[in-house]
Structure formats: structure tokens, C-alpha cells
C-alpha positions as YAML, in Angstrom:
chain: A
units: angstrom
residues:
- id: 1
  name: MET
  ca: [0.00, 0.00, 0.00]
- id: 2
  name: VAL
  ca: [2.85, 2.37, 0.80]
- id: 3
  name: SER
  ca: [4.44, 1.70, -2.59]
- id: 4
  name: LEU
  ca: [1.15, 2.33, -4.38]
- id: 5
  name: LEU
  ca: [0.67, 5.63, -2.53]
- id: 6
  name: GLU
  ca: [4.19, 6.72, -3.48]
- id: 7
  name: ILE
  ca: [3.50, 5.87, -7.14]
- id: 8
  name: ALA
  ca: [0.20, 7.76, -6.95]
- id: 9
  name: ARG
  ca: [1.99, 10.89, -5.77]
- id: 10
  name: ALA
  ca: [4.49, 10.69, -8.62]
- id: 11
  name: SER
  ca: [2.35, 9.57, -11.57]
- id: 12
  name: SER
  ca: [-1.06, 10.11, -13.08]
- id: 13
  name: ASP
  ca: [-0.24, 8.42, -16.39]
- id: 14
  name: ALA
  ca: [-3.06, 6.06, -17.39]
- id: 15
  name: ASP
  ca: [-0.70, 3.61, -19.12]
- id: 16
  name: GLU
  ca: [1.43, 3.28, -16.00]
- id: 17
  name: TRP
  ca: [-1.62, 2.56, -13.85]
- id: 18
  name: ARG
  ca: [-2.88, 0.06, -16.43]
- id: 19
  name: LEU
  ca: [0.44, -1.79, -16.09]
- id: 20
  name: ILE
  ca: [0.31, -1.74, -12.30]
- id: 21
  name: THR
  ca: [-3.32, -2.84, -12.14]
- id: 22
  name: GLY
  ca: [-2.79, -5.65, -14.66]
- id: 23
  name: ALA
  ca: [0.34, -6.97, -12.95]
- id: 24
  name: LEU
  ca: [-1.29, -6.97, -9.51]
- id: 25
  name: ALA
  ca: [-4.37, -8.72, -10.91]
- id: 26
  name: ASP
  ca: [-2.15, -11.40, -12.50]
- id: 27
  name: ILE
  ca: [-0.37, -11.98, -9.18]
- id: 28
  name: ARG
  ca: [-3.64, -12.05, -7.23]
- id: 29
  name: ASP
  ca: [-5.17, -14.61, -9.61]
- id: 30
  name: GLY
  ca: [-2.01, -16.72, -9.65]
- id: 31
  name: LEU
  ca: [-1.75, -16.94, -5.88]
- id: 32
  name: SER
  ca: [-5.42, -17.88, -5.67]
- id: 33
  name: VAL
  ca: [-5.15, -20.70, -8.23]
- id: 34
  name: PHE
  ca: [-1.98, -22.24, -6.82]
- id: 35
  name: ALA
  ca: [-2.91, -22.07, -3.13]
- id: 36
  name: PRO
  ca: [-4.82, -25.42, -3.11]
- id: 37
  name: HIS
  ca: [-1.96, -27.24, -4.88]
- id: 38
  name: ARG
  ca: [1.02, -26.50, -2.62]
- id: 39
  name: LEU
  ca: [1.50, -30.09, -1.45]
- id: 40
  name: THR
  ca: [1.93, -31.52, -4.95]
- id: 41
  name: ARG
  ca: [5.08, -30.98, -7.00]
- id: 42
  name: LYS
  ca: [4.62, -29.77, -10.55]
- id: 43
  name: VAL
  ca: [6.41, -30.61, -13.78]
- id: 44
  name: THR
  ca: [6.29, -27.77, -16.29]
- id: 45
  name: VAL
  ca: [6.44, -28.74, -19.96]
- id: 46
  name: PHE
  ca: [7.69, -26.17, -22.49]
- id: 47
  name: GLY
  ca: [7.55, -26.72, -26.25]
- id: 48
  name: SER
  ca: [6.18, -25.50, -29.55]
- id: 49
  name: ALA
  ca: [2.53, -24.55, -29.96]
- id: 50
  name: ARG
  ca: [2.88, -25.58, -33.61]
- id: 51
  name: THR
  ca: [3.70, -29.26, -33.08]
- id: 52
  name: ALA
  ca: [1.12, -31.39, -34.93]
- id: 53
  name: PRO
  ca: [-0.65, -34.39, -33.32]
- id: 54
  name: ASN
  ca: [1.09, -36.78, -35.74]
- id: 55
  name: ASP
  ca: [4.55, -35.54, -34.67]
- id: 56
  name: PRO
  ca: [6.55, -37.98, -32.46]
- id: 57
  name: ALA
  ca: [7.23, -35.07, -30.06]
- id: 58
  name: TYR
  ca: [3.46, -34.64, -29.53]
- id: 59
  name: ARG
  ca: [3.05, -38.28, -28.54]
- id: 60
  name: LEU
  ca: [6.14, -38.06, -26.33]
- id: 61
  name: ALA
  ca: [4.67, -35.08, -24.45]
- id: 62
  name: GLN
  ca: [1.51, -37.09, -23.79]
- id: 63
  name: GLU
  ca: [3.55, -40.02, -22.50]
- id: 64
  name: LEU
  ca: [5.58, -37.70, -20.27]
- id: 65
  name: ALA
  ca: [2.44, -36.28, -18.68]
- id: 66
  name: VAL
  ca: [0.99, -39.74, -18.05]
- id: 67
  name: GLU
  ca: [4.26, -40.84, -16.42]
- id: 68
  name: ALA
  ca: [4.42, -37.67, -14.30]
- id: 69
  name: VAL
  ca: [0.90, -38.13, -12.94]
- id: 70
  name: GLN
  ca: [1.60, -41.78, -12.11]
- id: 71
  name: GLN
  ca: [4.50, -40.61, -9.94]
- id: 72
  name: GLY
  ca: [2.36, -38.09, -8.08]
- id: 73
  name: PHE
  ca: [3.18, -34.88, -9.98]
- id: 74
  name: GLU
  ca: [0.85, -32.37, -11.57]
- id: 75
  name: VAL
  ca: [1.59, -31.09, -15.06]
- id: 76
  name: MET
  ca: [1.81, -27.39, -15.90]
- id: 77
  name: THR
  ca: [1.94, -25.87, -19.39]
- id: 78
  name: GLY
  ca: [1.42, -22.58, -21.17]
- id: 79
  name: ALA
  ca: [-2.12, -23.83, -22.00]
- id: 80
  name: GLY
  ca: [-1.65, -23.47, -25.78]
- id: 81
  name: GLY
  ca: [-1.64, -25.97, -28.61]
- id: 82
  name: GLY
  ca: [1.02, -28.38, -29.82]
- id: 83
  name: ILE
  ca: [3.29, -29.71, -27.08]
- id: 84
  name: MET
  ca: [1.24, -27.91, -24.42]
- id: 85
  name: GLU
  ca: [-1.99, -29.48, -25.61]
- id: 86
  name: ALA
  ca: [-0.37, -32.90, -25.70]
- id: 87
  name: ALA
  ca: [0.89, -32.60, -22.12]
- id: 88
  name: ASN
  ca: [-2.48, -31.41, -20.80]
- id: 89
  name: SER
  ca: [-4.26, -34.24, -22.62]
- id: 90
  name: GLY
  ca: [-1.90, -36.79, -21.08]
- id: 91
  name: ALA
  ca: [-2.27, -35.38, -17.58]
- id: 92
  name: GLY
  ca: [-6.04, -35.03, -17.67]
- id: 93
  name: CYS
  ca: [-8.17, -32.30, -16.18]
- id: 94
  name: ASP
  ca: [-7.60, -33.29, -12.54]
- id: 95
  name: ASN
  ca: [-3.83, -33.01, -12.84]
- id: 96
  name: SER
  ca: [-3.33, -30.16, -15.34]
- id: 97
  name: ILE
  ca: [-2.66, -26.48, -14.76]
- id: 98
  name: GLY
  ca: [-2.56, -24.01, -17.65]
- id: 99
  name: LEU
  ca: [-0.89, -20.60, -17.66]
- id: 100
  name: ASN
  ca: [-2.28, -18.87, -20.71]
- id: 101
  name: VAL
  ca: [-1.19, -15.43, -21.94]
- id: 102
  name: GLU
  ca: [-3.18, -12.98, -24.03]
- id: 103
  name: LEU
  ca: [-1.80, -12.86, -27.58]
- id: 104
  name: PRO
  ca: [-3.25, -11.56, -30.86]
- id: 105
  name: PHE
  ca: [-2.74, -14.96, -32.51]
- id: 106
  name: GLU
  ca: [-1.82, -18.60, -31.85]
- id: 107
  name: GLN
  ca: [-2.34, -18.66, -28.10]
- id: 108
  name: HIS
  ca: [-5.80, -19.94, -27.24]
- id: 109
  name: ALA
  ca: [-6.27, -22.25, -24.28]
- id: 110
  name: ASN
  ca: [-6.41, -25.84, -25.49]
- id: 111
  name: ARG
  ca: [-9.56, -27.90, -24.94]
- id: 112
  name: TYR
  ca: [-7.92, -30.21, -22.39]
- id: 113
  name: VAL
  ca: [-7.25, -27.46, -19.85]
- id: 114
  name: ASN
  ca: [-9.89, -24.94, -20.87]
- id: 115
  name: ALA
  ca: [-12.66, -26.95, -19.23]
- id: 116
  name: CYS
  ca: [-10.72, -27.56, -16.00]
- id: 117
  name: GLU
  ca: [-12.39, -25.47, -13.31]
- id: 118
  name: GLY
  ca: [-9.92, -23.52, -11.19]
- id: 119
  name: ARG
  ca: [-6.91, -24.76, -13.16]
- id: 120
  name: LEU
  ca: [-6.56, -22.21, -15.97]
- id: 121
  name: LEU
  ca: [-4.98, -18.79, -15.57]
- id: 122
  name: HIS
  ca: [-5.16, -15.98, -18.13]
- id: 123
  name: PHE
  ca: [-2.17, -13.64, -17.76]
- id: 124
  name: ARG
  ca: [-2.05, -10.15, -19.16]
- id: 125
  name: TYR
  ca: [1.75, -10.03, -19.21]
- id: 126
  name: PHE
  ca: [4.56, -12.42, -20.06]
- id: 127
  name: PHE
  ca: [6.63, -11.30, -17.08]
- id: 128
  name: THR
  ca: [3.98, -12.24, -14.51]
- id: 129
  name: ARG
  ca: [3.40, -15.54, -16.31]
- id: 130
  name: LYS
  ca: [7.12, -16.32, -16.19]
- id: 131
  name: LEU
  ca: [7.17, -15.43, -12.51]
- id: 132
  name: PHE
  ca: [4.64, -18.14, -11.74]
- id: 133
  name: PHE
  ca: [6.22, -20.70, -14.04]
- id: 134
  name: LEU
  ca: [9.46, -20.52, -12.06]
- id: 135
  name: ARG
  ca: [7.89, -19.91, -8.66]
- id: 136
  name: GLU
  ca: [5.59, -22.94, -8.89]
- id: 137
  name: SER
  ca: [7.68, -25.42, -10.90]
- id: 138
  name: ASP
  ca: [9.55, -28.29, -9.27]
- id: 139
  name: ALA
  ca: [10.92, -29.54, -12.60]
- id: 140
  name: LEU
  ca: [11.19, -28.21, -16.13]
- id: 141
  name: VAL
  ca: [10.99, -30.34, -19.26]
- id: 142
  name: VAL
  ca: [11.84, -28.48, -22.48]
- id: 143
  name: MET
  ca: [10.86, -30.04, -25.78]
- id: 144
  name: PRO
  ca: [11.66, -28.83, -29.32]
- id: 145
  name: GLY
  ca: [10.27, -25.39, -30.02]
- id: 146
  name: GLY
  ca: [10.87, -21.95, -31.45]
- id: 147
  name: PHE
  ca: [11.52, -18.47, -30.08]
- id: 148
  name: GLY
  ca: [8.99, -18.77, -27.26]
- id: 149
  name: THR
  ca: [10.40, -22.09, -26.08]
- id: 150
  name: PHE
  ca: [13.97, -20.77, -26.11]
- id: 151
  name: ASP
  ca: [12.85, -17.63, -24.31]
- id: 152
  name: GLU
  ca: [11.41, -19.78, -21.50]
- id: 153
  name: LEU
  ca: [14.51, -21.99, -21.50]
- id: 154
  name: PHE
  ca: [16.99, -19.12, -21.20]
- id: 155
  name: GLU
  ca: [14.87, -17.28, -18.63]
- id: 156
  name: SER
  ca: [14.88, -20.45, -16.52]
- id: 157
  name: LEU
  ca: [18.60, -21.04, -17.03]
- id: 158
  name: THR
  ca: [19.44, -17.46, -16.06]
- id: 159
  name: LEU
  ca: [17.48, -17.64, -12.82]
- id: 160
  name: ILE
  ca: [18.90, -21.07, -11.97]
- id: 161
  name: GLN
  ca: [22.50, -20.16, -12.80]
- id: 162
  name: THR
  ca: [22.38, -16.95, -10.77]
- id: 163
  name: GLY
  ca: [20.77, -18.66, -7.77]
- id: 164
  name: ARG
  ca: [17.61, -16.58, -7.99]
- id: 165
  name: THR
  ca: [15.45, -19.71, -7.85]
- id: 166
  name: THR
  ca: [15.92, -22.81, -5.73]
- id: 167
  name: PRO
  ca: [17.48, -25.81, -7.49]
- id: 168
  name: ILE
  ca: [15.12, -27.75, -9.76]
- id: 169
  name: PRO
  ca: [15.86, -30.30, -12.49]
- id: 170
  name: LEU
  ca: [15.87, -29.09, -16.10]
- id: 171
  name: VAL
  ca: [15.49, -31.84, -18.71]
- id: 172
  name: MET
  ca: [15.85, -31.45, -22.48]
- id: 173
  name: LEU
  ca: [13.50, -34.01, -24.04]
- id: 174
  name: ALA
  ca: [13.17, -35.03, -27.69]
- id: 175
  name: PRO
  ca: [12.15, -38.28, -29.42]
- id: 176
  name: PRO
  ca: [14.81, -40.98, -29.94]
- id: 177
  name: GLY
  ca: [17.11, -40.08, -32.82]
- id: 178
  name: ASP
  ca: [15.97, -36.45, -32.92]
- id: 179
  name: PRO
  ca: [19.16, -34.31, -33.01]
- id: 180
  name: PHE
  ca: [17.41, -31.11, -31.86]
- id: 181
  name: TRP
  ca: [18.89, -30.96, -28.34]
- id: 182
  name: PRO
  ca: [22.17, -32.87, -28.84]
- id: 183
  name: ASN
  ca: [23.14, -30.52, -31.68]
- id: 184
  name: TRP
  ca: [22.15, -27.40, -29.76]
- id: 185
  name: LEU
  ca: [23.89, -28.46, -26.56]
- id: 186
  name: GLY
  ca: [27.07, -29.34, -28.45]
- id: 187
  name: GLU
  ca: [27.13, -25.97, -30.19]
- id: 188
  name: MET
  ca: [26.40, -24.12, -26.95]
- id: 189
  name: GLN
  ca: [29.19, -25.86, -25.12]
- id: 190
  name: GLN
  ca: [31.66, -25.15, -27.93]
- id: 191
  name: ALA
  ca: [30.60, -21.53, -28.34]
- id: 192
  name: LEU
  ca: [30.22, -20.59, -24.66]
- id: 193
  name: ALA
  ca: [32.06, -22.94, -22.33]
- id: 194
  name: SER
  ca: [35.16, -23.27, -24.51]
- id: 195
  name: ARG
  ca: [35.48, -19.45, -24.61]
- id: 196
  name: GLY
  ca: [34.99, -19.03, -20.89]
- id: 197
  name: LEU
  ca: [31.62, -17.28, -21.27]
- id: 198
  name: ILE
  ca: [30.04, -19.83, -18.91]
- id: 199
  name: SER
  ca: [31.70, -22.16, -16.41]
- id: 200
  name: PRO
  ca: [32.33, -25.70, -17.69]
- id: 201
  name: GLU
  ca: [30.28, -27.01, -14.75]
- id: 202
  name: ASP
  ca: [27.25, -24.96, -15.89]
- id: 203
  name: THR
  ca: [26.56, -27.57, -18.54]
- id: 204
  name: THR
  ca: [25.52, -29.91, -15.68]
- id: 205
  name: LEU
  ca: [22.45, -27.73, -15.15]
- id: 206
  name: LEU
  ca: [20.94, -29.44, -18.20]
- id: 207
  name: LYS
  ca: [20.05, -33.13, -18.54]
- id: 208
  name: GLN
  ca: [19.03, -34.90, -21.73]
- id: 209
  name: ALA
  ca: [16.40, -37.61, -22.22]
- id: 210
  name: SER
  ca: [14.82, -39.38, -25.18]
- id: 211
  name: SER
  ca: [11.86, -41.06, -23.47]
- id: 212
  name: ALA
  ca: [9.20, -40.13, -20.95]
- id: 213
  name: ALA
  ca: [10.42, -42.76, -18.50]
- id: 214
  name: GLU
  ca: [13.99, -41.46, -18.73]
- id: 215
  name: ALA
  ca: [12.91, -37.85, -18.17]
- id: 216
  name: MET
  ca: [10.81, -38.73, -15.13]
- id: 217
  name: ALA
  ca: [13.57, -40.94, -13.73]
- id: 218
  name: ILE
  ca: [15.87, -37.89, -13.78]
- id: 219
  name: ILE
  ca: [13.24, -35.73, -12.07]
- id: 220
  name: SER
  ca: [12.30, -38.32, -9.44]
- id: 221
  name: HIS
  ca: [15.95, -39.02, -8.65]
- id: 222
  name: PHE
  ca: [16.51, -35.29, -8.08]
- id: 223
  name: TYR
  ca: [14.14, -35.56, -5.09]
- id: 224
  name: ARG
  ca: [15.31, -38.94, -3.83]
- id: 225
  name: VAL
  ca: [17.36, -37.51, -0.93]
- id: 226
  name: PHE
  ca: [17.02, -33.77, -1.60]
- id: 227
  name: HIS
  ca: [13.69, -32.25, -0.54]
- id: 228
  name: GLY
  ca: [14.20, -28.55, -1.16]
- id: 229
  name: ALA
  ca: [16.39, -25.53, -0.44]
- id: 230
  name: GLN
  ca: [16.04, -22.31, 1.51]
- id: 231
  name: TYR
  ca: [18.25, -19.52, 2.81]
- id: 232
  name: ALA
  ca: [18.69, -18.91, 6.53]
- id: 233
  name: GLN
  ca: [20.65, -15.71, 7.14]
- id: 234
  name: ASP
  ca: [23.83, -16.10, 5.07]
- id: 235
  name: CYS
  ca: [23.66, -19.90, 4.71]
- id: 236
  name: LEU
  ca: [22.01, -22.15, 2.18]
- id: 237
  name: GLU
  ca: [20.06, -25.01, 3.74]
- id: 238
  name: LEU
  ca: [19.52, -28.18, 1.73]
- id: 239
  name: LEU
  ca: [16.52, -29.92, 3.29]
- id: 240
  name: LEU
  ca: [16.74, -33.72, 3.09]
- id: 241
  name: HIS
  ca: [14.51, -36.76, 3.41]
- id: 242
  name: GLY
  ca: [16.99, -38.36, 5.82]
- id: 243
  name: ALA
  ca: [20.17, -37.65, 7.75]
- id: 244
  name: LEU
  ca: [23.64, -38.49, 6.40]
- id: 245
  name: SER
  ca: [26.30, -40.51, 8.17]
- id: 246
  name: ASP
  ca: [29.50, -38.83, 9.36]
- id: 247
  name: GLN
  ca: [31.41, -40.59, 6.59]
- id: 248
  name: GLN
  ca: [28.99, -39.39, 3.90]
- id: 249
  name: LEU
  ca: [29.25, -35.81, 5.19]
- id: 250
  name: HIS
  ca: [33.05, -36.03, 5.17]
- id: 251
  name: GLN
  ca: [33.00, -37.24, 1.55]
- id: 252
  name: LEU
  ca: [30.87, -34.27, 0.49]
- id: 253
  name: ASN
  ca: [33.17, -31.82, 2.25]
- id: 254
  name: SER
  ca: [36.24, -33.40, 0.67]
- id: 255
  name: ARG
  ca: [34.89, -33.18, -2.87]
- id: 256
  name: PHE
  ca: [32.94, -29.90, -2.78]
- id: 257
  name: GLY
  ca: [35.11, -27.55, -0.76]
- id: 258
  name: ALA
  ca: [35.19, -25.11, -3.70]
- id: 259
  name: LEU
  ca: [31.43, -24.67, -3.36]
- id: 260
  name: MET
  ca: [31.72, -22.70, -0.12]
- id: 261
  name: ASP
  ca: [32.61, -19.04, 0.32]
- id: 262
  name: GLU
  ca: [34.08, -20.10, 3.64]
- id: 263
  name: GLY
  ca: [33.75, -22.90, 6.18]
- id: 264
  name: ASN
  ca: [32.42, -26.42, 5.59]
- id: 265
  name: ILE
  ca: [29.16, -28.24, 5.06]
- id: 266
  name: SER
  ca: [27.55, -28.91, 8.43]
- id: 267
  name: GLN
  ca: [24.54, -31.08, 9.26]
- id: 268
  name: GLY
  ca: [21.59, -30.16, 11.42]
- id: 269
  name: GLU
  ca: [17.82, -29.77, 11.31]
- id: 270
  name: SER
  ca: [15.55, -27.01, 10.04]
- id: 271
  name: CYS
  ca: [11.84, -26.42, 9.49]
- id: 272
  name: ASP
  ca: [10.58, -26.16, 5.93]
- id: 273
  name: ASN
  ca: [7.99, -23.55, 4.93]
- id: 274
  name: ARG
  ca: [5.23, -25.84, 6.21]
- id: 275
  name: GLY
  ca: [6.73, -26.13, 9.67]
- id: 276
  name: ILE
  ca: [7.97, -29.70, 9.21]
- id: 277
  name: LEU
  ca: [11.34, -30.39, 10.88]
- id: 278
  name: ARG
  ca: [13.77, -31.99, 8.43]
- id: 279
  name: PRO
  ca: [17.45, -32.98, 8.37]
- id: 280
  name: CYS
  ca: [19.47, -30.41, 6.48]
- id: 281
  name: LEU
  ca: [22.93, -29.47, 5.25]
- id: 282
  name: ARG
  ca: [24.12, -25.89, 5.83]
- id: 283
  name: PHE
  ca: [26.94, -23.97, 4.16]
- id: 284
  name: GLN
  ca: [27.84, -20.57, 2.78]
- id: 285
  name: LEU
  ca: [27.30, -20.99, -0.94]
- id: 286
  name: ASP
  ca: [29.51, -19.33, -3.52]
- id: 287
  name: ARG
  ca: [26.69, -18.29, -5.87]
- id: 288
  name: ARG
  ca: [29.05, -18.26, -8.82]
- id: 289
  name: ARG
  ca: [29.29, -22.06, -8.54]
- id: 290
  name: ILE
  ca: [25.67, -23.13, -9.10]
- id: 291
  name: GLY
  ca: [26.79, -25.76, -11.59]
- id: 292
  name: LEU
  ca: [28.93, -27.30, -8.84]
- id: 293
  name: LEU
  ca: [25.94, -27.19, -6.49]
- id: 294
  name: TYR
  ca: [24.03, -29.34, -8.99]
- id: 295
  name: GLN
  ca: [26.94, -31.78, -9.02]
- id: 296
  name: LEU
  ca: [26.70, -31.98, -5.23]
- id: 297
  name: LEU
  ca: [22.96, -32.69, -5.50]
- id: 298
  name: ASP
  ca: [23.66, -35.46, -8.01]
- id: 299
  name: GLN
  ca: [26.09, -37.12, -5.59]
- id: 300
  name: LEU
  ca: [23.79, -36.50, -2.63]
- id: 301
  name: ASN
  ca: [20.88, -38.21, -4.37]
- id: 302
  name: ASP
  ca: [23.07, -41.24, -5.13]
- id: 303
  name: LEU
  ca: [23.82, -41.83, -1.43]
- id: 304
  name: PRO
  ca: [22.16, -44.71, 0.40]
- id: 305
  name: LEU
  ca: [20.03, -43.56, 3.34]
- id: 306
  name: GLU
  ca: [19.76, -46.38, 5.83]
- id: 307
  name: GLY
  ca: [16.44, -46.88, 7.55]
- id: 308
  name: GLN
  ca: [14.54, -44.49, 5.28]
- id: 309
  name: PRO
  ca: [11.41, -45.74, 3.47]
- id: 310
  name: ALA
  ca: [11.30, -45.56, -0.30]
- id: 311
  name: ILE
  ca: [9.67, -42.49, -1.79]
- id: 312
  name: GLU
  ca: [6.92, -44.10, -3.84]
- id: 313
  name: GLN
  ca: [5.34, -40.77, -4.80]
- id: 314
  name: PRO
  ca: [8.18, -38.26, -5.33]
- id: 315
  name: GLY
  ca: [5.63, -35.72, -6.55]
- id: 316
  name: GLN
  ca: [4.22, -35.28, -3.04]
- id: 317
  name: ARG
  ca: [5.93, -32.72, -0.80]
- id: 318
  name: VAL
  ca: [4.77, -34.39, 2.41]
- id: 319
  name: ARG
  ca: [5.47, -38.10, 2.73]
- id: 320
  name: ARG
  ca: [2.43, -40.02, 3.84]
- id: 321
  name: SER
  ca: [2.81, -42.37, 6.78]
- id: 322
  name: PRO
  ca: [2.67, -46.08, 5.81]
- id: 323
  name: GLN
  ca: [-0.63, -47.81, 6.47]
- id: 324
  name: PRO
  ca: [-0.60, -50.34, 9.36]
...
């Protein structure tokens, strides 16, 4: 309210107030739609609106959504046609969320999410839509697409690489034998990493898959031991599904010392944003080494956790107690 009053004193421009009103309305609507779905992780699927139903990528997007729902995730798309339509059709109305944006052409909400009550958002602006894509996503799957798809990919990469969003898996998915992502990733690595424009370890932010099962295996494995991340004062806390042994903690400190601004990785407990007490790792993260952080998460998720039950539904934020 204070900020709005300060703007009111400084501006009477109708266009400026149209921007402010539209952005606030987008945020209000977004918070309202996502509030009932906080306990379920979401896989966002990006890809071309122009992909035809007979394209192998269309069928692959459907398979991905089916696989995601079976593992307890909901599926989020831009609500358009092509890849987005395929993913919403595979997920079904009860497990789809669509983030549509007003455009003069192409972007009309597809029939599979349009009829889903309380699960379709209409954004006025791209920037508020992108805000919710990253804020609400627990995994990103990027399929072949054009300018819009690459815009969403690079926006996500920028926020991940700079530590402005908590770690989430980012999977590049294309049908078997399709060179779309292998060619692009090879050229990017040669053009950027080899010239020092990105860190060599930044290439670990991206994973590749050629089947729905492979993509979801990468995403589920990302949350095998790792639950989530949050900042507490000047330390990053990695919330876990189980505590590590002293030997496992020593191994992480030995390999990932370069990840810290100072000090070591320590183990303790911390409450997540739902008040649940969880084991956690704490350290002062060097935010220029996000690629190395993802390498730590890969190793962390490979560790055996003795005495911990299997996570049968990795898409659920709160593990349900086993039935007697």
C-alpha cells in the first residue's frame, strides 16, 4: 500500500496505472489458483505450440504427462496448442494447470485445460506468467520449439544459474534419434564454455532424455534424498529426506570444498515452509558455482540412506505415513 501511494503521488499516467493494475491482478489470480496445490510438485512442460498431433514429439509429451501423474506430480503448461496441448491431454483435467497469456494470434487455451475449473490462468503479461512458471515449478521439461520455447529456456537457465530460484531439475526431451537438443547443446558448449563465457560445470544444469520414463527418472531421482532448499541468514540449507552418516558428510566436504565461500558443510535440522522439521545441510554458498551445487545434488541423491522408506510418490511434498 505504501508503494502504491508513493507511485500515486508521482504519476497520473493512465498507461502506467494500467500496467500496475494488470500486474497486480495477474499476481492475485495466480496466488489464488496455486494455493490449493502446494503439497503436490509440478512438472512444467515447455515446447512449440505448432507441433502437430502426428509428430513424435506430440506423442512423447503425452507419455511424459501420463508418467508424471503416475508418480504423483501435476503437469503445468502454457495452455496453448502443440506440445502444451499434448501434455495437458496426457495429464487429464484433474492433474493439469494451464498458464495462458493474451496474444493476438496462436495462443488460445487448449480444450484439455480450458474446461478444468480452477486450473486455468489468463495472464495479461509475459513477465507475470514467467514469474509463476518458475515460482511454482519443481521440474522443467523443455521439448523442441521456437523463439517462445527458447525464451522460456533461457529465462529459466538465467534464474537457476544466478541462484535466484531454488534448485530444480531441467530436462531437455526429444524423441529418440531427434538431433534437436544434442546438436544445440554441443554448439552451446563449444561456443560458450570453450570461450569461458560460462563455467564448464554450468553444462551440468541441463540433462538430456529421449523417453518419458527417462525424463521422469531424472526428475524423481533429483528428489530422492534432496527435498528442497532455503536460505537462513547467510547460509544455504539443503533440506533432506533423511540424515547423512559422518562418513557421507566427510565425503561431500572433501569433494565440494570449492562450493563454499568459507567454512564447511555442516549437518543439522531445520523447518521447511510448512513447519515440518527436516534434516538439512548448511553452508555458505559461492553463488558463482551453481553448476557445482548441482553436481553436489547429483552425488547426494546417489547416497544410500539407511532406515529411510522408499519415496513411492516423489511428486508429493509431504510423505504419507505407511498404512498399518
